[in-house]
Coordinates of C-alpha atoms and ligand atoms in Angstrom, one line a residue:
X285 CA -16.5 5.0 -6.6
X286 CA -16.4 1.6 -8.4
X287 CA -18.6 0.7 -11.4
X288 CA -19.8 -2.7 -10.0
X289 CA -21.7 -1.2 -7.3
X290 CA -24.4 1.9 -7.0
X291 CA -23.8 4.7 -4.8
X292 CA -26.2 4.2 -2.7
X293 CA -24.6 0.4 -1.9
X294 CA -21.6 1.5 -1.8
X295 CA -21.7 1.7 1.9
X296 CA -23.9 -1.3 3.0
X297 CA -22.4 -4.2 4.7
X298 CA -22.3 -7.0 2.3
X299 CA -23.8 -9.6 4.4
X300 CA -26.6 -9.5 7.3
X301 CA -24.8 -8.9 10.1
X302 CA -21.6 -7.7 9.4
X303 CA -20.4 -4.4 10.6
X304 CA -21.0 -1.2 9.0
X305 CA -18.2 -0.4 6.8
X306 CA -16.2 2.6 7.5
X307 CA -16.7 6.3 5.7
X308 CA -13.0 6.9 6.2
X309 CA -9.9 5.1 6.7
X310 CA -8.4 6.0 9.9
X311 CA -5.0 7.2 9.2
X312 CA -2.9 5.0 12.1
X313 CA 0.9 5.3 12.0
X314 CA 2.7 2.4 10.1
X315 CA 5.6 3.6 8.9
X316 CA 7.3 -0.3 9.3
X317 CA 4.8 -3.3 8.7
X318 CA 7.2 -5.7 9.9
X319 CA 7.2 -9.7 8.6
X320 CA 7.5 -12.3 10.8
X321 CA 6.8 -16.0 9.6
X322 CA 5.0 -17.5 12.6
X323 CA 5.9 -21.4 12.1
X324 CA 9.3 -20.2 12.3
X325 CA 9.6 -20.5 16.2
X326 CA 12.7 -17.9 16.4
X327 CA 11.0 -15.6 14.3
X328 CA 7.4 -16.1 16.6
X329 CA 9.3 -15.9 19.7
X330 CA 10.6 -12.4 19.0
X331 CA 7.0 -11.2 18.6
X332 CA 5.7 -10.2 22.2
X333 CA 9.3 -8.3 22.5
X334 CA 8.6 -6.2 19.6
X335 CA 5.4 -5.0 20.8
X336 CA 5.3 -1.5 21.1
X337 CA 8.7 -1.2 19.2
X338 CA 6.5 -1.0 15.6
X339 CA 3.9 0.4 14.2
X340 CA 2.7 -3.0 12.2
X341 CA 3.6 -6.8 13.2
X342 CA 2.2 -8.6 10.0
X343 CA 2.3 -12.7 10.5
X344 CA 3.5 -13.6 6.8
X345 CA 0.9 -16.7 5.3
X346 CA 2.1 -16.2 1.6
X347 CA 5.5 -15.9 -0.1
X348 CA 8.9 -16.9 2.1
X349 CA 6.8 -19.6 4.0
X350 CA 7.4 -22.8 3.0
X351 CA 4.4 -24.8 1.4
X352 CA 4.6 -27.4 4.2
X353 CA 4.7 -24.7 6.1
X354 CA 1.5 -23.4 5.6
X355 CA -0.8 -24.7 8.2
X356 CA 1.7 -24.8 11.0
X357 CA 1.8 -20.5 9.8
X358 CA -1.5 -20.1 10.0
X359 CA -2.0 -22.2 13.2
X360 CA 0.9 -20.1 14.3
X361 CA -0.3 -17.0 14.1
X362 CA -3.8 -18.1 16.2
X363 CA -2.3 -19.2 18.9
X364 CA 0.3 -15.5 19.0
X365 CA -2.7 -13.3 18.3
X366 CA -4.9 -15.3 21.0
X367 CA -1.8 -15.1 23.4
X368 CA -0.2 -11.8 22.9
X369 CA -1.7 -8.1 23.6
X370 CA -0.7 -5.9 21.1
X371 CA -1.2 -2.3 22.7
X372 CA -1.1 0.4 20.5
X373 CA 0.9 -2.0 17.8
X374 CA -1.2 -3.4 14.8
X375 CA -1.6 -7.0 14.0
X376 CA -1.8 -7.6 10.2
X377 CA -1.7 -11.0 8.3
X378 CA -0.6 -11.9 4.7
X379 CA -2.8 -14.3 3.4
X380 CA -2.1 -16.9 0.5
X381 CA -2.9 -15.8 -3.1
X382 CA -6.1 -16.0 -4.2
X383 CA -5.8 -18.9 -6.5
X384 CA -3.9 -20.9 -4.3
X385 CA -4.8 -24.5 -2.2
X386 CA -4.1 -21.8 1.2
X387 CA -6.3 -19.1 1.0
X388 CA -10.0 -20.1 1.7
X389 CA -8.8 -21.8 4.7
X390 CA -6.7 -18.8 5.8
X391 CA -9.6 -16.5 5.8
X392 CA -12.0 -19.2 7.6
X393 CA -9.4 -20.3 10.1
X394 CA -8.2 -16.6 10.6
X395 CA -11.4 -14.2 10.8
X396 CA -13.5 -16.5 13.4
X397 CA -10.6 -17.4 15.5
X398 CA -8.4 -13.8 15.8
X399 CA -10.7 -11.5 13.9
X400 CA -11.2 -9.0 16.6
X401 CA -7.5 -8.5 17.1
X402 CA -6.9 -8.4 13.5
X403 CA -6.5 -5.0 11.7
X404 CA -5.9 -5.6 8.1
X405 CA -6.0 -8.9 5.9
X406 CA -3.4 -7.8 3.0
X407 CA -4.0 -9.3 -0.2
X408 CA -1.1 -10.5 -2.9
X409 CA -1.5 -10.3 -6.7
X410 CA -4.2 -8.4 -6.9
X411 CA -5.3 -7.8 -10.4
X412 CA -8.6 -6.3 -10.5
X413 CA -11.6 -4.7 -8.8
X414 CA -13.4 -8.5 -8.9
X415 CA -10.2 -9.6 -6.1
X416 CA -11.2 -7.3 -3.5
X417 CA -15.1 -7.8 -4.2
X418 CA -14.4 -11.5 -3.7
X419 CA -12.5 -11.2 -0.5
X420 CA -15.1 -8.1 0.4
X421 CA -18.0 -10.5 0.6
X422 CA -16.4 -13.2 1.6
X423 CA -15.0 -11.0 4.9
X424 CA -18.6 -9.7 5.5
X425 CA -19.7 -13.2 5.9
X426 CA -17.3 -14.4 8.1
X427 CA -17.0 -11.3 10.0
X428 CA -21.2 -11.6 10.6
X429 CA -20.5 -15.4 11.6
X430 CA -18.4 -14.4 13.9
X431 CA -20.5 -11.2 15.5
X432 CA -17.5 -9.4 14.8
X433 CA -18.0 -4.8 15.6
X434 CA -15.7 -3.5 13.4
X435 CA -14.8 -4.6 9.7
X436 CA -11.1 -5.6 9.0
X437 CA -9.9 -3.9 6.5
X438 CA -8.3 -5.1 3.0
X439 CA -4.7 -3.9 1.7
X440 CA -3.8 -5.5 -1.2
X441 CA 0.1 -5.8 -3.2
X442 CA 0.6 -4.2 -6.5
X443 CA 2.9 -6.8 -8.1
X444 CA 0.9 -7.8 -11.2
X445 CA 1.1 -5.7 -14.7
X446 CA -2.4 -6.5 -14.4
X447 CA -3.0 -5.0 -11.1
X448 CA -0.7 -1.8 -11.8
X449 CA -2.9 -1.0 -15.1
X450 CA -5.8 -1.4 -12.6
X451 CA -5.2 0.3 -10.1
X452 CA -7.2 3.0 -9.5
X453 CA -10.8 0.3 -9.9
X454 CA -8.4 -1.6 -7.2
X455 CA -8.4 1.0 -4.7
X456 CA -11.7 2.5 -5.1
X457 CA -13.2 -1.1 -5.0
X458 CA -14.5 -1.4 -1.5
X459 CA -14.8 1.2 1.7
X460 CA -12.3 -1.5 3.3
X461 CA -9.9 -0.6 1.2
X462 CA -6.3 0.7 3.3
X463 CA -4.2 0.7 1.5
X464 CA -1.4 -0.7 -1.5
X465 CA 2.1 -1.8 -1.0
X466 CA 4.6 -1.9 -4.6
X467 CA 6.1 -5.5 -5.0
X468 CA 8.8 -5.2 -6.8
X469 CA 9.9 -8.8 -6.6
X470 CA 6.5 -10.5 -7.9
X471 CA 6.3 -7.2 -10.0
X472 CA 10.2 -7.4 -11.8
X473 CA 8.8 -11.2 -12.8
X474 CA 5.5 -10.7 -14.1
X475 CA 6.6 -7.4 -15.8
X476 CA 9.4 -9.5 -17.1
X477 CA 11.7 -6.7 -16.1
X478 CA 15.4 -8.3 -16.2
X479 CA 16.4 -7.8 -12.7
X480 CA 17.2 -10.5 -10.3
X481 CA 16.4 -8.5 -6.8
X482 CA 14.1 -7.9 -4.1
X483 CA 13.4 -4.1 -4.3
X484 CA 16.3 -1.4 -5.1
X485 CA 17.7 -0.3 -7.7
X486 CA 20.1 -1.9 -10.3
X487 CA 23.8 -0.5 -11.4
X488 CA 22.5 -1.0 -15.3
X489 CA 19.7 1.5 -15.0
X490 CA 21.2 4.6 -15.6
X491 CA 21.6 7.6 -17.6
X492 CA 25.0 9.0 -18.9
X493 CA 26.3 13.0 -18.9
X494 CA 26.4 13.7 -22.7
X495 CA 30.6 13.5 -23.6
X496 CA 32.7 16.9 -23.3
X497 CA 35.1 18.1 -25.8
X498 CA 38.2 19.1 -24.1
X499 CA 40.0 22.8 -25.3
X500 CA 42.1 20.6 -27.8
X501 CA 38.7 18.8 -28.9
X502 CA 39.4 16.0 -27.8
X503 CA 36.6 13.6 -26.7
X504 CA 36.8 12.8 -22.5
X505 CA 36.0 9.6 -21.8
X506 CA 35.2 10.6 -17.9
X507 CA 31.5 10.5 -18.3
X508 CA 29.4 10.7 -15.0
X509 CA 26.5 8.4 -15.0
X510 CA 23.3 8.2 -12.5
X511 CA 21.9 5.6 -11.3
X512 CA 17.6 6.1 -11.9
X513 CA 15.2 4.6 -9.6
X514 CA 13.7 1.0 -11.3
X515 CA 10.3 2.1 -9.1
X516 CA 9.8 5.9 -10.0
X517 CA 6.4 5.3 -12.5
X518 CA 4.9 2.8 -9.9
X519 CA 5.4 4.3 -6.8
X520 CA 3.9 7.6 -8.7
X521 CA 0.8 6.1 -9.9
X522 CA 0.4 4.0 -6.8
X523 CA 0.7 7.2 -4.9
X524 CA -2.3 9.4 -7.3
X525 CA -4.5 6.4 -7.0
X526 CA -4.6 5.7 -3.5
X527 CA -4.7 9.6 -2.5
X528 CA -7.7 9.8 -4.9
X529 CA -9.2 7.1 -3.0
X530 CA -7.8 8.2 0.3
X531 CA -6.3 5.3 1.3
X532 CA -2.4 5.0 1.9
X533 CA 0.6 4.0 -0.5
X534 CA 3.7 2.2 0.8
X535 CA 7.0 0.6 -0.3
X536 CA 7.2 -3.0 -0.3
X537 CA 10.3 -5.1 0.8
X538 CA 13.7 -4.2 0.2
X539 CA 15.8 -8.1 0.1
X540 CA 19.5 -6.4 0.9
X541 CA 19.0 -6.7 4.5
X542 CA 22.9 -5.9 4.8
X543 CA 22.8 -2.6 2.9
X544 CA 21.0 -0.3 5.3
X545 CA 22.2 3.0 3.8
X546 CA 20.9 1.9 0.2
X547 CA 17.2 0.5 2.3
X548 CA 17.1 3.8 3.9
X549 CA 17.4 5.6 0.2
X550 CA 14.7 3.8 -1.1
X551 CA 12.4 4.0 1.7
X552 CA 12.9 7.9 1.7
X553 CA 12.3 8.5 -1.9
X554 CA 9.2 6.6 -1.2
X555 CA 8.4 9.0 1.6
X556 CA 9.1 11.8 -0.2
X557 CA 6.9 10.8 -2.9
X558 CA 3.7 10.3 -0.5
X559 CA 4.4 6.9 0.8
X560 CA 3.1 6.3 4.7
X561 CA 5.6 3.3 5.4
X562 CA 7.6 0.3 3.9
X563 CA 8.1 -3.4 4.8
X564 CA 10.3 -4.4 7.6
X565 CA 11.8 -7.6 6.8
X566 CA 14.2 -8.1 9.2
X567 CA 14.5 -6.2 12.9
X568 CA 17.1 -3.9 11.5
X569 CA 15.0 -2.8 9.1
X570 CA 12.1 -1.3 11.7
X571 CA 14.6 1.5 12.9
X572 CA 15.1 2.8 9.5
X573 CA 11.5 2.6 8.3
X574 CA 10.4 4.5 11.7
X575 CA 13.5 7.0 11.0
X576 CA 12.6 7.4 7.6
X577 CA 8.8 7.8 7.4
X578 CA 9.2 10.1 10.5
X579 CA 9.4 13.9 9.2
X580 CA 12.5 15.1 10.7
X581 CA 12.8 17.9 13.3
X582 CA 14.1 20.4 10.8
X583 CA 11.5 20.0 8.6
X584 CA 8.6 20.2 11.3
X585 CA 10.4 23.5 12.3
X586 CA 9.9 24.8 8.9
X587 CA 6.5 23.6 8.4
X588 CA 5.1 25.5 11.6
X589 CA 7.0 28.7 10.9
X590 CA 5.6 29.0 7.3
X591 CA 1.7 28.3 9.2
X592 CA 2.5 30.8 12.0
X593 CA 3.6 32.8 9.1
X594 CA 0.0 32.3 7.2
X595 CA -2.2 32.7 9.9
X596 CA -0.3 35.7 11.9
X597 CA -2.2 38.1 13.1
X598 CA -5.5 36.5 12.3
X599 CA -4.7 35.1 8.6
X600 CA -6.4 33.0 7.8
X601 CA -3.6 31.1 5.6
X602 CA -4.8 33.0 2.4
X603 CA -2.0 35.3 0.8
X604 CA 1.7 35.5 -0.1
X605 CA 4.6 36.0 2.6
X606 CA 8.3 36.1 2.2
X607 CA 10.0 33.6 4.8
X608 CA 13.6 33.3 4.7
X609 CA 13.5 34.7 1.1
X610 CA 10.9 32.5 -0.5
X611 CA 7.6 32.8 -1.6
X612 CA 5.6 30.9 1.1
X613 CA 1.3 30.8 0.4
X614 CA -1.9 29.1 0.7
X615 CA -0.6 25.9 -1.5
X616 CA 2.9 25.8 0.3
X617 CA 0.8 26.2 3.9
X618 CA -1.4 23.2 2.6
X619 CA 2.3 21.0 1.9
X620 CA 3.5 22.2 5.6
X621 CA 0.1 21.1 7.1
X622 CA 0.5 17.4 5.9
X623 CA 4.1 17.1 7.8
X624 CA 2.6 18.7 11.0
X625 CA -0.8 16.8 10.8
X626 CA 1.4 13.5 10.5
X627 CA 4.1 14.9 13.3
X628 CA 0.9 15.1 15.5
X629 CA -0.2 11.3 14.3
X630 CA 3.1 10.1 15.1
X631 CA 3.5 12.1 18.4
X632 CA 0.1 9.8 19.4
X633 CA 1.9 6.3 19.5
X634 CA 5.7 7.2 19.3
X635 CA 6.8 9.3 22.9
X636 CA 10.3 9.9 22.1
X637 CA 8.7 11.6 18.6
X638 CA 6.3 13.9 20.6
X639 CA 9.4 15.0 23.3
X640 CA 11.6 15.7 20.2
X641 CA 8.5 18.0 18.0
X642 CA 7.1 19.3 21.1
X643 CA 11.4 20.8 22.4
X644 CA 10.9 22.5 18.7
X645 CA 10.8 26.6 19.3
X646 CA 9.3 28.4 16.4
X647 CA 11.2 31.8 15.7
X648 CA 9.3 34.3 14.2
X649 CA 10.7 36.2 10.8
Ligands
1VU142 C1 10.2 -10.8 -1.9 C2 8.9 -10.7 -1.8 C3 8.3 -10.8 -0.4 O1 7.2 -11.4 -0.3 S1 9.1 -10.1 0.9 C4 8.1 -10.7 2.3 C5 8.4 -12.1 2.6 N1 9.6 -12.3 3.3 C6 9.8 -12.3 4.6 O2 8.8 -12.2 5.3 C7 11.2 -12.6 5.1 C8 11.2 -12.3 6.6 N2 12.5 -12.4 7.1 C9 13.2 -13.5 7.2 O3 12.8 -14.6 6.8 C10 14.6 -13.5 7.8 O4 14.8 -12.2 8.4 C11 15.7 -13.7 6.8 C12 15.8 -12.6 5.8 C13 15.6 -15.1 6.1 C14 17.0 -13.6 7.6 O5 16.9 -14.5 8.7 P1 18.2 -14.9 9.6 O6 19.3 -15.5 8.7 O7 17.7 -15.8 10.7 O8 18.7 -13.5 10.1 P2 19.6 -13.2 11.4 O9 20.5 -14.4 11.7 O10 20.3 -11.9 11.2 O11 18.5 -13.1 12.5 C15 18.8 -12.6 13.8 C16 17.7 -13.0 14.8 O12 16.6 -12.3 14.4 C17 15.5 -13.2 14.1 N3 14.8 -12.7 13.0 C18 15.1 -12.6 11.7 N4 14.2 -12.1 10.9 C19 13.2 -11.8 11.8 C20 11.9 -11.2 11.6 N5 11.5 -10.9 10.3 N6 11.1 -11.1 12.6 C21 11.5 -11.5 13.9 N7 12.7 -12.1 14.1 C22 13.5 -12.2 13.1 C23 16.2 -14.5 13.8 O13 15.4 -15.6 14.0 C24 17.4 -14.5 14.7 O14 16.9 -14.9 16.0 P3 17.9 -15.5 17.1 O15 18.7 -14.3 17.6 O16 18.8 -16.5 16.4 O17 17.0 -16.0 18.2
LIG143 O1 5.5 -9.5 -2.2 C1 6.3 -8.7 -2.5 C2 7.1 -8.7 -3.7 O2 7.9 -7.8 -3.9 O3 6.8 -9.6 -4.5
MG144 MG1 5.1 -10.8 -3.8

């Protein structure tokens, strides 16, 4: 719960007439929030084809559009939300920075024309609790204006220092809140980090095996090294603060659109770590994302053998079993539960998901 607002407020639309804000955040799929810029006419006209094919279509306002660009992107994305239907995929936009010429006229261009198709407004450079209480308000009022039922919701970037050292007030800041994506390109500058890339690792950051003495003593110079992951401490404390707040934590972009094996590392230590989804910036990058943030067969197996395990026989998932040799109970049962509560989420909107968890026969033993 923020400081800036009571309890008892915490809940209450913030203008007459806006929709009540939501108690929880519904936990859709996204496990690709895929960019397209939509006064890039290529990119717009791939959009109705895509439908259905991703969790997230996101048109991009902010970063990668040109500044003349700006109004023709905004304009652009009107007239695809007014013309396409999105089905079961959900339409996100990425609106201009806060302090920038853009912004005020992407929110009141954006809410009263497309605001009933639109999902989630995600926010750049966030820094502070007082970002998302400006857009907050600011989205009640428009959203009353325009008689609006349900409130969009507000994701916002962690790419500041500022934002990262704020970011539990960030994501406990509004009941809007969805959700944080890491950008480690605005990040790696602000941070002044010395890295020249869009996501990923770097060959520099490493740590070396101590040196070995051969039997004559001699010194080998054949010392492994391992590369370490630039985002480890973010992603973790992105992670703690939005499952405190019980929003969701995802991976930003990854730039190397031509190194999918090194994208799909990435994106998996994300998931692994408690991310929902990463960027798609290109359409090659969708398949991986939905690959990746998808809990493989395997491990769905597992995780319904150790519950059938827990709750044999009437259990009521209390206890200690042995399965397969290992110590399986009640906190290992919670783990399994998140992989088959999100196999059941993804079953929902993906049906080649829900053919390949539902063909999955669970032995007993
Ligand atoms: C770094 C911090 C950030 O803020 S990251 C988020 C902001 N950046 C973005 O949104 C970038 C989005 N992506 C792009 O601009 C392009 O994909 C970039 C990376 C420039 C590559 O484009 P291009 O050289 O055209 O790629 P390509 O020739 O392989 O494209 C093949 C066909 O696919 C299209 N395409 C490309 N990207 C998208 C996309 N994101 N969504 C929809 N369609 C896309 C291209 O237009 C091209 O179409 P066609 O086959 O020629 O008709
Ligand atoms: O907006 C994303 C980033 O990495 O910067
Ligand atoms: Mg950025």
């Amino acid at each position: 719960m923020p400081s800036s607002r009571s309890p008892k407020d915490f809940f209450r639309p913030l203008a007459v007439g806006a929709p009540q804000p939501l108690r929880e955040i519904p936990a859709r799929p996204s496990r690709a929030i895929h960019f397209f810029d939509p006064s890039n006419e290529k990119m717009a006209a791939k959009v109705p084809q895509l439908v259905g094919t991703v969790d997230v279509l996101l048109g991009n306002l902010e970063d990668a559009v040109k500044a003349d660009n700006k109004v023709a992107a905004r304009e652009g994305l009107v007239r695809i939300a007014s013309g396409t239907d999105f089905g079961p995929t959900q339409l996100w936009t990425r609106i201009n920075a806060l302090d920038s010429p853009w912004v005020l006229d992407d929110l009141t261009t954006l809410v009263p024309a497309i605001g009933d198709k639109l999902d989630v407004v995600m926010v750049p450079k966030v820094q502070g609790a007082e970002d998302i209480a400006y857009v907050d308000r600011l989205l009640a009022q428009l959203e009353a204006r325009a008689g609006l039922d349900r409130p969009i919701l507000v994701h916002a970037i962690l790419e500041t220092a500022r934002g990262v050292a704020n970011v539990e007030e960030i994501c406990g800041a509004s009941p809007r809140m969805q959700g944080l994506s890491l950008g480690p390109a605005d990040l790696a500058a602000d941070r002044r980090m010395k890295t020249t890339r869009v996501g990923g690792g770097h060959p520099g950051y490493l740590v070396r095996e101590d040196p070995r003495r051969t039997s004559d003593g001699v010194e080998s110079n054949d010392r492994a090294t391992y590369q370490q992951d630039l985002w480890h401490y973010t992603i973790a404390r992105m992670v703690d603060a939005c499952a405190m707040h019980g929003i969701s934590p995802y991976y930003g972009p990854f730039g190397d659109i031509g190194d999918p094996v090194a994208c799909e590392d990435q994106f998996r230590n994300a998931f692994l770590l408690g991310c929902v989804g990463a960027w798609s910036l290109h359409p090659t990058q969708i398949p991986i994302a939905h690959r990746v943030f998808s809990p493989s067969v395997e491990d769905i197996r597992h995780a319904r053998r150790v519950v059938a395990a827990l709750q044999r026989d009437g259990g009521d998932g209390t206890g200690a079993v042995m399965l397969d040799g290992k110590m399986e109970d009640d906190a290992s049962l919670k783990q399994c539960l998140v992989l088959v509560e999100l196999a059941e989420q993804l079953s929902a909107v993906d049906p080649e998901l829900k053919e390949k968890y539902a063909a999955i026969e669970v032995s007993d033993g």
